[in-house]
Coordinates of C-alpha atoms and ligand atoms in Angstrom, one line a residue:
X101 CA 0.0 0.0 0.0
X102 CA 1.5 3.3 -0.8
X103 CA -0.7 5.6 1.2
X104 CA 0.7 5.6 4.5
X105 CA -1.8 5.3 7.5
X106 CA -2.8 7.8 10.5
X107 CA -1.6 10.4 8.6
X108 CA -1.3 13.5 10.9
X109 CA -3.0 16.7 10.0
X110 CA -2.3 20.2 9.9
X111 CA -3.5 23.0 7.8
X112 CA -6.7 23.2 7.7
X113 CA -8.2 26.2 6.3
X114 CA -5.6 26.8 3.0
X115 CA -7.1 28.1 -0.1
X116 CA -8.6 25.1 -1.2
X117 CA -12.1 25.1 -2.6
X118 CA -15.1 24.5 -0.1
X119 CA -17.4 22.2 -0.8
X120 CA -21.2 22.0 0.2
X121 CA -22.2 20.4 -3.0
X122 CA -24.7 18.1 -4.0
X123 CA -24.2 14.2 -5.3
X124 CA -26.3 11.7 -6.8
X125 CA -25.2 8.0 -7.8
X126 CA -27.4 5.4 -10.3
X127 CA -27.6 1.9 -11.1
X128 CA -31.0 0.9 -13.2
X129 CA -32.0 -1.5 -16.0
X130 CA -32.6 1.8 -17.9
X131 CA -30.6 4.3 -19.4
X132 CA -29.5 6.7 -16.5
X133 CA -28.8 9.9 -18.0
X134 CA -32.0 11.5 -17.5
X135 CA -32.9 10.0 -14.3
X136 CA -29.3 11.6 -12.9
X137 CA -30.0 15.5 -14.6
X138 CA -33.7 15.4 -13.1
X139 CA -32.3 14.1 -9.7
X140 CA -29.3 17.1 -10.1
X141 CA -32.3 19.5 -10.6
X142 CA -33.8 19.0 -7.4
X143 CA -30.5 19.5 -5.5
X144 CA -29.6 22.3 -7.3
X145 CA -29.7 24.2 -4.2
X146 CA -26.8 22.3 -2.7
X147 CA -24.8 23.7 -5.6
X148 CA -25.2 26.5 -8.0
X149 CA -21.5 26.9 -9.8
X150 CA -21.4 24.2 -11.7
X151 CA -22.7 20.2 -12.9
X152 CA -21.1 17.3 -13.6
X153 CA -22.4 14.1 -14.8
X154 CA -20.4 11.0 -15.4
X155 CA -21.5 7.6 -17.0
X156 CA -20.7 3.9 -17.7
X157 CA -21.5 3.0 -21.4
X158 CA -20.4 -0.4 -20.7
X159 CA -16.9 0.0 -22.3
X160 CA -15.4 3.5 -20.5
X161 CA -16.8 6.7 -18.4
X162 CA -17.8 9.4 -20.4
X163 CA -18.6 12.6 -18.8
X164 CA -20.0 16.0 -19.4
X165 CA -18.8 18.8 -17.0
X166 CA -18.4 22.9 -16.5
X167 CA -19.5 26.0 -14.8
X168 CA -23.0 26.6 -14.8
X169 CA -26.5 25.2 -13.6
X170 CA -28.0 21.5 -14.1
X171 CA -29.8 22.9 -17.3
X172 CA -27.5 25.0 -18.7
X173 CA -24.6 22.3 -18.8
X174 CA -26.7 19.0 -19.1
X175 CA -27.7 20.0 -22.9
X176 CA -26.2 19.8 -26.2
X177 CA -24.2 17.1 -28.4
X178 CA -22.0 15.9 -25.7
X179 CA -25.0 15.3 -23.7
X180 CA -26.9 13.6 -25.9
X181 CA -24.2 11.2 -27.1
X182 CA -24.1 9.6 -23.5
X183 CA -26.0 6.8 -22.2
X184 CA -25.6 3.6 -20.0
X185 CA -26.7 2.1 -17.0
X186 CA -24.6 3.5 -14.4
X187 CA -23.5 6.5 -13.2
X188 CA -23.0 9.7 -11.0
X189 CA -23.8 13.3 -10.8
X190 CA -22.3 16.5 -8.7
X191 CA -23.4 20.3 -8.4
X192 CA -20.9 22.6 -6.8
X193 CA -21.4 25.2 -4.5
X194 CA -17.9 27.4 -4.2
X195 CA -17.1 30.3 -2.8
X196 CA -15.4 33.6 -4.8
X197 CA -12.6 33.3 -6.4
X198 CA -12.0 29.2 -6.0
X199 CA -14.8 28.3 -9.0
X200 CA -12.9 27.4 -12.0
X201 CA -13.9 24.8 -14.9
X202 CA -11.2 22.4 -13.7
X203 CA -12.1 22.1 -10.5
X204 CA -15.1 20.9 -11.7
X205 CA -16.4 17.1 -10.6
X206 CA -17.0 14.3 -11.5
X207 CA -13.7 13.7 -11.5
X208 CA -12.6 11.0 -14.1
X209 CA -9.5 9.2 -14.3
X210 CA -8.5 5.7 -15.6
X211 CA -7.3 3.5 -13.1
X212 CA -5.3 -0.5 -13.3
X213 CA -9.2 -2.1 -13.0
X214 CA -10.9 0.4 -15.6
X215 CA -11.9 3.7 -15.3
X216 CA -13.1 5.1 -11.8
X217 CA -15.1 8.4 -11.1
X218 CA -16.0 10.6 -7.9
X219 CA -18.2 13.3 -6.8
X220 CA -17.5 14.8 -3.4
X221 CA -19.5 16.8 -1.2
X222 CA -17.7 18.3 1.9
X223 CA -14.1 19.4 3.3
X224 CA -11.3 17.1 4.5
X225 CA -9.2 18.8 7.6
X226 CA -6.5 16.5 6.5
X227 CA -5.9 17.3 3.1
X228 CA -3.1 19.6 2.4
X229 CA -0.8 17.3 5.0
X230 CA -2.5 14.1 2.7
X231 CA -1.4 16.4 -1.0
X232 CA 2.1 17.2 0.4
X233 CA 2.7 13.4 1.8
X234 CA 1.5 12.5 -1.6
X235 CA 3.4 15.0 -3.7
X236 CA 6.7 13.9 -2.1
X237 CA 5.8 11.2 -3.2
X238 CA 6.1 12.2 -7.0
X239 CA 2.2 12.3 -7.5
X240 CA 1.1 15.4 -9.4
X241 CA -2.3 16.7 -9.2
X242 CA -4.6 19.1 -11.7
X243 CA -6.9 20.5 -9.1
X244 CA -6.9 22.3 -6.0
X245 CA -9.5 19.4 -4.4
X246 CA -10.0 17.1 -1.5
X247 CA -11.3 15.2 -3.9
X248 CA -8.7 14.6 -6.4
X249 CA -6.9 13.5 -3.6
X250 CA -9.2 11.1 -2.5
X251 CA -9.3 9.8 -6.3
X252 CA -6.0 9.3 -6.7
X253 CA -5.6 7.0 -3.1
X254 CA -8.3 5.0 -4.5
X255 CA -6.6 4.7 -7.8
X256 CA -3.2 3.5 -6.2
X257 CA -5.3 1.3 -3.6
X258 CA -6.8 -0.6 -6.8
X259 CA -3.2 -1.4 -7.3
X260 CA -2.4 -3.4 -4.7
X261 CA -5.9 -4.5 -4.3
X262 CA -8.4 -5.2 -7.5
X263 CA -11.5 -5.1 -4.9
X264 CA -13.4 -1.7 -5.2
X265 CA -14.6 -2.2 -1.4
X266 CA -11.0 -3.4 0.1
X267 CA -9.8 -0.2 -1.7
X268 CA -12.2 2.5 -0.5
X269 CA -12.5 0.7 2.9
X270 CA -8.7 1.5 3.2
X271 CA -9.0 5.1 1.8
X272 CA -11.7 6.1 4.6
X273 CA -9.5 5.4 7.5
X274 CA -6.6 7.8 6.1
X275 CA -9.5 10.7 5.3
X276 CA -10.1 12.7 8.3
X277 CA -13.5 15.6 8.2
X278 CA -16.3 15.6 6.3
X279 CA -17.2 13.4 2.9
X280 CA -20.2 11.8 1.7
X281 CA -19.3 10.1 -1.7
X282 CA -19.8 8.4 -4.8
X283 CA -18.0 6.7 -6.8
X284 CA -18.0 4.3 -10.5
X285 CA -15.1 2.0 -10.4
X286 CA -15.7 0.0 -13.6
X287 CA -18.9 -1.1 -14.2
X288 CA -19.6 -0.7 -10.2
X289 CA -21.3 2.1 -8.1
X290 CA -20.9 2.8 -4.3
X291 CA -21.8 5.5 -2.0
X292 CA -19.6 6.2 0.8
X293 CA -20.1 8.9 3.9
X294 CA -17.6 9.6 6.4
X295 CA -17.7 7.9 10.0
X296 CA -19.1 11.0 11.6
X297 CA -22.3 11.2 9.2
X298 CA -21.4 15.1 9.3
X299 CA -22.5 15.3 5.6
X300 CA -25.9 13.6 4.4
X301 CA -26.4 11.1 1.8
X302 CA -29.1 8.5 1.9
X303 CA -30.4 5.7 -0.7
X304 CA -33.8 5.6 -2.4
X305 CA -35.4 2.6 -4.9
X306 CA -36.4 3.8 -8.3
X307 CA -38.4 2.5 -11.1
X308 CA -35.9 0.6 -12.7
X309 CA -33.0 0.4 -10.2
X310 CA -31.1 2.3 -7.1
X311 CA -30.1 5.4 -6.3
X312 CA -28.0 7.0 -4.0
X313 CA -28.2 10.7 -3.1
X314 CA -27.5 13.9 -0.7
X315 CA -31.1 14.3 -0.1
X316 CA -34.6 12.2 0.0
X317 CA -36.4 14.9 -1.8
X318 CA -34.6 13.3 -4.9
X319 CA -36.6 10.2 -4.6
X320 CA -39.9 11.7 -4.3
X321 CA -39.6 13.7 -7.9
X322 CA -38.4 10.6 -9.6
X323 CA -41.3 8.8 -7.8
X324 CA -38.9 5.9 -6.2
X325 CA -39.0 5.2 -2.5
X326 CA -36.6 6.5 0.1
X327 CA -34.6 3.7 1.7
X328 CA -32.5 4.4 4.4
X329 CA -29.2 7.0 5.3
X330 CA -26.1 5.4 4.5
X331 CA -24.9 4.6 7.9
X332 CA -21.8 7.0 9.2
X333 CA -18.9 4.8 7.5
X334 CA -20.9 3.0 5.5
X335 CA -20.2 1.7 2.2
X336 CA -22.6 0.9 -0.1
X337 CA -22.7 -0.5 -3.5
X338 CA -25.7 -0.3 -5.5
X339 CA -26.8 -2.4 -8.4
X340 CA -30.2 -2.3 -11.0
X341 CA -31.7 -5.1 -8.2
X342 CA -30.7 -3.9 -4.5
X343 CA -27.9 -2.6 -2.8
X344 CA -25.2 -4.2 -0.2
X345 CA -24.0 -2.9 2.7
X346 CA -20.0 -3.0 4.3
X347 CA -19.4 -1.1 7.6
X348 CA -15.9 0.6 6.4
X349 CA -15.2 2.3 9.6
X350 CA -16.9 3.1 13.1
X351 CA -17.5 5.8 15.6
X352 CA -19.0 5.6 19.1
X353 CA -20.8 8.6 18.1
X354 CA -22.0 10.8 15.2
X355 CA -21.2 14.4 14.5
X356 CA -24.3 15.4 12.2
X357 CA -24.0 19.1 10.7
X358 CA -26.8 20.7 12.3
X359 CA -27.0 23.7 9.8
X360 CA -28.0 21.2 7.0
X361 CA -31.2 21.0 8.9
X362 CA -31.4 24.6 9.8
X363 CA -30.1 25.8 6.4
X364 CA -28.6 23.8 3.6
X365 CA -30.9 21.0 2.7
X366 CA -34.3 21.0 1.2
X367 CA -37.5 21.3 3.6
X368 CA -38.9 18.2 2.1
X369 CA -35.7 16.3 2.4
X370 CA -35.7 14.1 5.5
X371 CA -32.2 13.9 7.1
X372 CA -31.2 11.1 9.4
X373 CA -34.9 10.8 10.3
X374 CA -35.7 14.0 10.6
X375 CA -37.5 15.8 8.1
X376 CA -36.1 19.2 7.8
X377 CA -39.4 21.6 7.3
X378 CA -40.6 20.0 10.8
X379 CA -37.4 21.1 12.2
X380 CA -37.0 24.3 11.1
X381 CA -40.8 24.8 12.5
X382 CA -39.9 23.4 15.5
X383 CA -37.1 25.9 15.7
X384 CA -39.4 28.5 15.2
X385 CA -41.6 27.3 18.0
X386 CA -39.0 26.7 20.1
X387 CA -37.3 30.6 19.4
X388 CA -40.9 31.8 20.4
X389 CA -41.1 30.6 23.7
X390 CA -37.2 31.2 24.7
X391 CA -37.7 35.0 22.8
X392 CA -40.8 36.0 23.1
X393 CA -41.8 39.7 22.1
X394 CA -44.7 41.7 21.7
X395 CA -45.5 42.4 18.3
X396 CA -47.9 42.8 15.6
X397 CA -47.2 40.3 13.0
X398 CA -44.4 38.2 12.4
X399 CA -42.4 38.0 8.4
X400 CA -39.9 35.4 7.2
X401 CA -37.0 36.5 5.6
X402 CA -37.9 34.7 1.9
X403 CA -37.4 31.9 1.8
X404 CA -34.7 30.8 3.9
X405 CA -36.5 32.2 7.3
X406 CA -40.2 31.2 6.3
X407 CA -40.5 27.8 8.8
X408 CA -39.1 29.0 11.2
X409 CA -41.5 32.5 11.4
X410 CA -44.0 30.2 10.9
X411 CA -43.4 28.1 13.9
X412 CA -43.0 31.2 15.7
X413 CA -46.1 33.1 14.6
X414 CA -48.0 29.3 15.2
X415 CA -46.4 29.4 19.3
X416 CA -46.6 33.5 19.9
X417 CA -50.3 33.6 18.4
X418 CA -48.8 36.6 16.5
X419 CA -50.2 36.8 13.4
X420 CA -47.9 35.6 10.3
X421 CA -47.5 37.5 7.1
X422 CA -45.6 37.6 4.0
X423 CA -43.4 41.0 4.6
X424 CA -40.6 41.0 1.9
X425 CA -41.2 40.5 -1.8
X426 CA -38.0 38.0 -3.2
X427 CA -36.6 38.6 -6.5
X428 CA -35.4 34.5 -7.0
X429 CA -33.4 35.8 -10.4
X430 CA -30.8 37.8 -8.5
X431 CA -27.5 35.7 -8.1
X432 CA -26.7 34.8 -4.5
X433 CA -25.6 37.5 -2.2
X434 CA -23.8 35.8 0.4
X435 CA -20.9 35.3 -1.5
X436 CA -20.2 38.7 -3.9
X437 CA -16.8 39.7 -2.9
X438 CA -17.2 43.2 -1.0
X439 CA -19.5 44.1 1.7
X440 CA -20.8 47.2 -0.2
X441 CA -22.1 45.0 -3.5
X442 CA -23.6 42.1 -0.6
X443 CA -25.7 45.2 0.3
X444 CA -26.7 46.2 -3.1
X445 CA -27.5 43.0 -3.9
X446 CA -29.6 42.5 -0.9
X447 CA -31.7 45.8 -1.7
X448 CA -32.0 44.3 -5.0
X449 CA -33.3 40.6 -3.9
X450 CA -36.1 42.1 -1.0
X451 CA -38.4 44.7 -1.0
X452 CA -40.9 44.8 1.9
X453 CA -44.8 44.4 1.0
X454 CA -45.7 48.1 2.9
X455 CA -49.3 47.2 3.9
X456 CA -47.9 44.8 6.4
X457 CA -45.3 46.5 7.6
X458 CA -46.7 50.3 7.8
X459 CA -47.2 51.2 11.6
X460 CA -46.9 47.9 12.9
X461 CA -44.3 46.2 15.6
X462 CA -42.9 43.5 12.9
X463 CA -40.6 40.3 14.2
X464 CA -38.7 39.3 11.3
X465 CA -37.1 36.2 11.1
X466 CA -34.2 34.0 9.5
X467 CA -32.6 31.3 9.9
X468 CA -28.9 32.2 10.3
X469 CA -27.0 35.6 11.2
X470 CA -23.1 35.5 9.6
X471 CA -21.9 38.4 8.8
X472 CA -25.6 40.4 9.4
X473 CA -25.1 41.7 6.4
X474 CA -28.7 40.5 5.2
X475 CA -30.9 41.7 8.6
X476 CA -28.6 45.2 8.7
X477 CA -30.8 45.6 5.2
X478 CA -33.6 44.0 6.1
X479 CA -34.3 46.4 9.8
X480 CA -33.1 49.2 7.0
X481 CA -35.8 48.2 4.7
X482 CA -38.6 47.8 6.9
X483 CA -38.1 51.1 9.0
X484 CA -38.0 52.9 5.9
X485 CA -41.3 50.8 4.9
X486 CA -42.7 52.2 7.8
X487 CA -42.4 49.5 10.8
X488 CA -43.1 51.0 14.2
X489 CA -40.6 48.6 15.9
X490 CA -38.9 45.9 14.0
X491 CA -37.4 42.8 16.3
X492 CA -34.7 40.0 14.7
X493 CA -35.6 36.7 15.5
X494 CA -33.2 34.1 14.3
X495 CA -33.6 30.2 14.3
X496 CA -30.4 29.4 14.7
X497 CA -27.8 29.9 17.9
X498 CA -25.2 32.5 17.5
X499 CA -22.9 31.4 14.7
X500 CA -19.5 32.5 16.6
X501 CA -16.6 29.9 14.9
X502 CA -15.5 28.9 11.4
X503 CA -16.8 25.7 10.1
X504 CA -13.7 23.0 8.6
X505 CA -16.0 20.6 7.6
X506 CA -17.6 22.5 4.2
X507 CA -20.0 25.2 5.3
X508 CA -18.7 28.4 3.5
X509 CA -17.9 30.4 6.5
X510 CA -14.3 30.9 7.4
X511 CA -12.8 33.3 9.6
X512 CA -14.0 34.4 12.9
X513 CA -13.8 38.2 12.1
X514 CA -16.6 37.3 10.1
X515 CA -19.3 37.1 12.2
X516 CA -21.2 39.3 13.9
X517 CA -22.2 37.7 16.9
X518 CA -18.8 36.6 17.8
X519 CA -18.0 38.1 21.3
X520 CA -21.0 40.2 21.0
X521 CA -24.1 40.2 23.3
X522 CA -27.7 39.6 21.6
X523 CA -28.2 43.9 22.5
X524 CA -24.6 44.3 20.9
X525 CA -25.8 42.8 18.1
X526 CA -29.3 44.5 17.8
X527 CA -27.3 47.7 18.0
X528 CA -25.0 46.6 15.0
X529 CA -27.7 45.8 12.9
X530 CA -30.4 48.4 14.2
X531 CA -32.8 46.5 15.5
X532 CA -35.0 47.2 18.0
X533 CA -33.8 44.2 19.4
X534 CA -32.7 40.5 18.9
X535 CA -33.0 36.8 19.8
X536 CA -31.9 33.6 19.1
X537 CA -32.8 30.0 19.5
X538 CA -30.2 28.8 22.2
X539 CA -28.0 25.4 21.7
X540 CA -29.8 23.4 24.4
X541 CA -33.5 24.4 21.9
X542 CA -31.3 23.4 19.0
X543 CA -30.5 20.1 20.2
X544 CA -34.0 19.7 21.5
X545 CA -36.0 20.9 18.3
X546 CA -33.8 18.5 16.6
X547 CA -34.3 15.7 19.3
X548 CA -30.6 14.5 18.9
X549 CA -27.8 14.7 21.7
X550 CA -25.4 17.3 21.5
X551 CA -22.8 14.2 21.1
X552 CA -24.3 13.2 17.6
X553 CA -24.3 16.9 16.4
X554 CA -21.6 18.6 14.8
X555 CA -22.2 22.6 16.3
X556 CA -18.8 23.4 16.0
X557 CA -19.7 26.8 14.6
X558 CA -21.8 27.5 17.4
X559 CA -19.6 26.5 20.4
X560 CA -16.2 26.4 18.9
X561 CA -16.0 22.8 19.8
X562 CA -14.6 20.4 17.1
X563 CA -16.0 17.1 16.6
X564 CA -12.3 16.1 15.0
X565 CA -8.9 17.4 15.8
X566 CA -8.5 20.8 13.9
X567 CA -4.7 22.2 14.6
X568 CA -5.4 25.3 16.9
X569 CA -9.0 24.7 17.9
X570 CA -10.7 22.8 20.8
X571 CA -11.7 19.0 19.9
X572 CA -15.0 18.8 22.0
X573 CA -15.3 16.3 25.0
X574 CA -12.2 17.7 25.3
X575 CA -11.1 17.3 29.5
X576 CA -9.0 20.0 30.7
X577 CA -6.4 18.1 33.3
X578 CA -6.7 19.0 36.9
Ligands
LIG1283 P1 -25.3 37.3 6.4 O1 -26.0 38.3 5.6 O2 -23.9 37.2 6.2 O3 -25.6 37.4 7.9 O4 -25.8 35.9 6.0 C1 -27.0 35.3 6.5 C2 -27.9 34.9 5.4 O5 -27.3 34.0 4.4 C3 -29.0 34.0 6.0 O6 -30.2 34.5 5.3 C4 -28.8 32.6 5.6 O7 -29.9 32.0 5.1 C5 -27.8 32.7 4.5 N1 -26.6 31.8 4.7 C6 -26.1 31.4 5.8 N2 -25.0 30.7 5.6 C7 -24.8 30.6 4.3 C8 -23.8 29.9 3.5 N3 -22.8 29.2 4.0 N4 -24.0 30.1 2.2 C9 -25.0 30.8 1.6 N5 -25.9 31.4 2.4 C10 -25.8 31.3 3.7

């Protein structure tokens, strides 16, 4: 084997591409190509920078892949040429500055036992110590990616051993963060998710076959049936008939990204049996009674804020409104490069609906604060609209600490609440005042103990060892 074992860590943050993206695997009786760009479609929120789709025409991989979304890539000659039985899809979410056409996935590469493929959603802590191990070793790489990386291990484990499940069994216990998978390795398709379960990924039956995907809601539209998660460190290959199952790695306990539930995923997606829309009203419910306020009428911030104001307005018995008009064609603000143009483009997304707001004490609510860019607009907005009072609720816990695992949110100057009380932060954002669900409402609304969530980015406490931060369950000696 030529990947050496326990292979320490150390940067973490580098400049390497983050990656919240979106994966979908196939196996069916039927041609595949279709089924995988329909499936792409409905996690196109997972992803908006680019698509990649990969398949197994029973000789090689062929595979279509660039900057743009599902329909805008999936279409055209090369498209159309394609078609087999198997294969896998990716969209990729990136942040400014890392999106570039080569860093696009699936990635593709031809490999001792045929030609293997991979599509990669979330961030390893380990892999700039696991590309500078390898480079001294000679290997060269084309992309900036965990995921070449993790290609490449697999390609040199299929070396020593011609078994697909040996080899990616043996490549899981050198990766170290965040990874749900899939993979072609010939003719064969697996799904793989790291032995945390921070990252989702779960298997549904289809029509003519198995899938395996990031979310449920995938399923549903192609009208199969959801299965089951793929267990943390699970591998599991999937064929036009069923599916088996080989426990790669184990953990006493999971670390499950709690701001897929609270942001990221679908509302109709249900995530390690928890469907996320009931969540996120929970949440709402939950922010009402520990943030209660006197008010007139409570607004989501559209759409990402919408449960959760709705499980508030349901538990205050304020009544709930529609308060901000959303313009869906403007591009995503959260990641334009300068604070003035987030602004701009925030004015540009929202406009408030002045008949609910005029003279009225409003709660507003979101999901998430970062940088507060959004809500600094928003109070803006709706004072200017005419609000007699306007109060931030948010559905989530102070976000204080940089995720490592995928989330796009980096350094800890970034965000507003860090070291900054909830009046602070009203203040900051001008707001008559603020609230937020705590951790312990979190954990309840989500009905999971704090040791099978991942929060790091709430409490600064790190389900795996980062270099410089606090692993949590962490003693301190006496
Ligand atoms: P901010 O304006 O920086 O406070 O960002 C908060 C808003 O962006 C909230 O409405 C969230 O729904 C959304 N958001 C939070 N985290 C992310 C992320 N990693 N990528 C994109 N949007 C996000």
């Amino acid at each position: 084997m030529i990947v050496p074992m326990a292979v320490p860590m150390d940067d973490t943050m580098g400049d390497s591409p983050k990656h919240f993206c979106g994966i979908v695997a196939m196996s069916s009786n039927a041609d595949v190509k279709y089924d995988i760009k329909k499936a792409l479609r409905v996690i196109q929120h997972r992803g908006q920078e680019a698509t990649g789709i990969a398949i197994h025409d029973g000789n090689s991989i062929k595979y279509v892949r660039r900057m743009g979304l599902v329909h805008e890539v999936l279409i055209g000659p090369e498209y159309d040429a394609m078609g087999g039985n198997i294969g896998i899809g990716h969209v990729r979410y990136s942040t400014t500055g890392t999106s570039c056409a080569q860093d696009c996935q699936p990635i593709v590469v031809t490999t001792n036992v045929g030609d293997a493929a991979i599509g990669h959603n979330g961030d390893l802590v380990n892999a700039a110590k696991l590309r500078t191990k390898l480079q001294n070793y000679g290997w060269a790489f084309l992309t900036n990616t965990d995921s070449e990386i993790i290609i490449r291990m697999l390609a040199t484990e299929l070396t020593q051993n011609s078994d697909p499940i040996k080899a990616i069994r043996t490549v899981m216990r050198n990766l170290d963060g965040a990874y749900a998978l899939v993979f072609m390795v010939g003719k064969r398709v697996f799904g793989a998710r790291d032995p945390l379960g921070l990252r989702p990924l779960c298997i549904g039956k289809l029509e003519n076959g198995y899938s395996i995907a990031s979310e449920s809601a995938v399923f549903d539209i192609l009208q199969g049936d959801f299965v089951r998660d793929v267990a943390p460190g699970e591998i599991v290959e999937i064929t036009p008939s069923g599916f088996t199952s080989h426990q790669a790695t184990t953990h006493p306990h999971t670390a499950h990204c709690m701001f897929e539930w609270v942001y990221f995923a679908r509302p109709d997606s249900i995530i390690d049996g928890r469907e996320v829309y009931d969540v996120r009203k929970k949440l709402g419910q939950t922010l009402a009674r520990e943030q209660p306020v006197i008010a007139d009428v409570v607004i989501p911030v559209p759409d990402s804020g919408r449960a959760n104001a709705l499980g508030y307005a349901q538990e205050s018995g304020i009544m709930y409104e529609e308060g901000l008009m959303k313009n869906r064609y403007v591009e995503r603000t959260f990641i334009l490069p300068d604070q003035s143009k987030r602004e701009e483009g925030v004015s540009l997304k929202l406009n408030p609906i002045r008949s609910t707001i005029v003279d009225k004490r409003v709660v507003v609510v979101d999901d998430s604060i970062v940088r507060g860019t959004t809500l600094r607009k928003i109070v803006q907005m709706l004072r200017h609209a005419g609000a007699k009072e306007v109060h931030v609720r948010i559905g989530c816990p102070p976000i204080i600490a940089p995720c490592y695992y995928g989330v796009d949110m980096k350094t800890r100057d970034y965000f507003i609440a860090a070291g900054r009380t909830f009046d602070e932060i009203a203040e900051l954002i001008g707001a008559d005042s603020v609230g937020y669900t705590s951790v312990k409402g979190l954990r309840d609304s989500l009905d999971l103990s704090e040791q099978d969530l991942c929060m790091a980015c709430l409490t600064a406490e790190y389900p795996t060892c980062v270099p410089g931060e606090r692993m949590r369950f962490q003693k301190t000696l006496i």
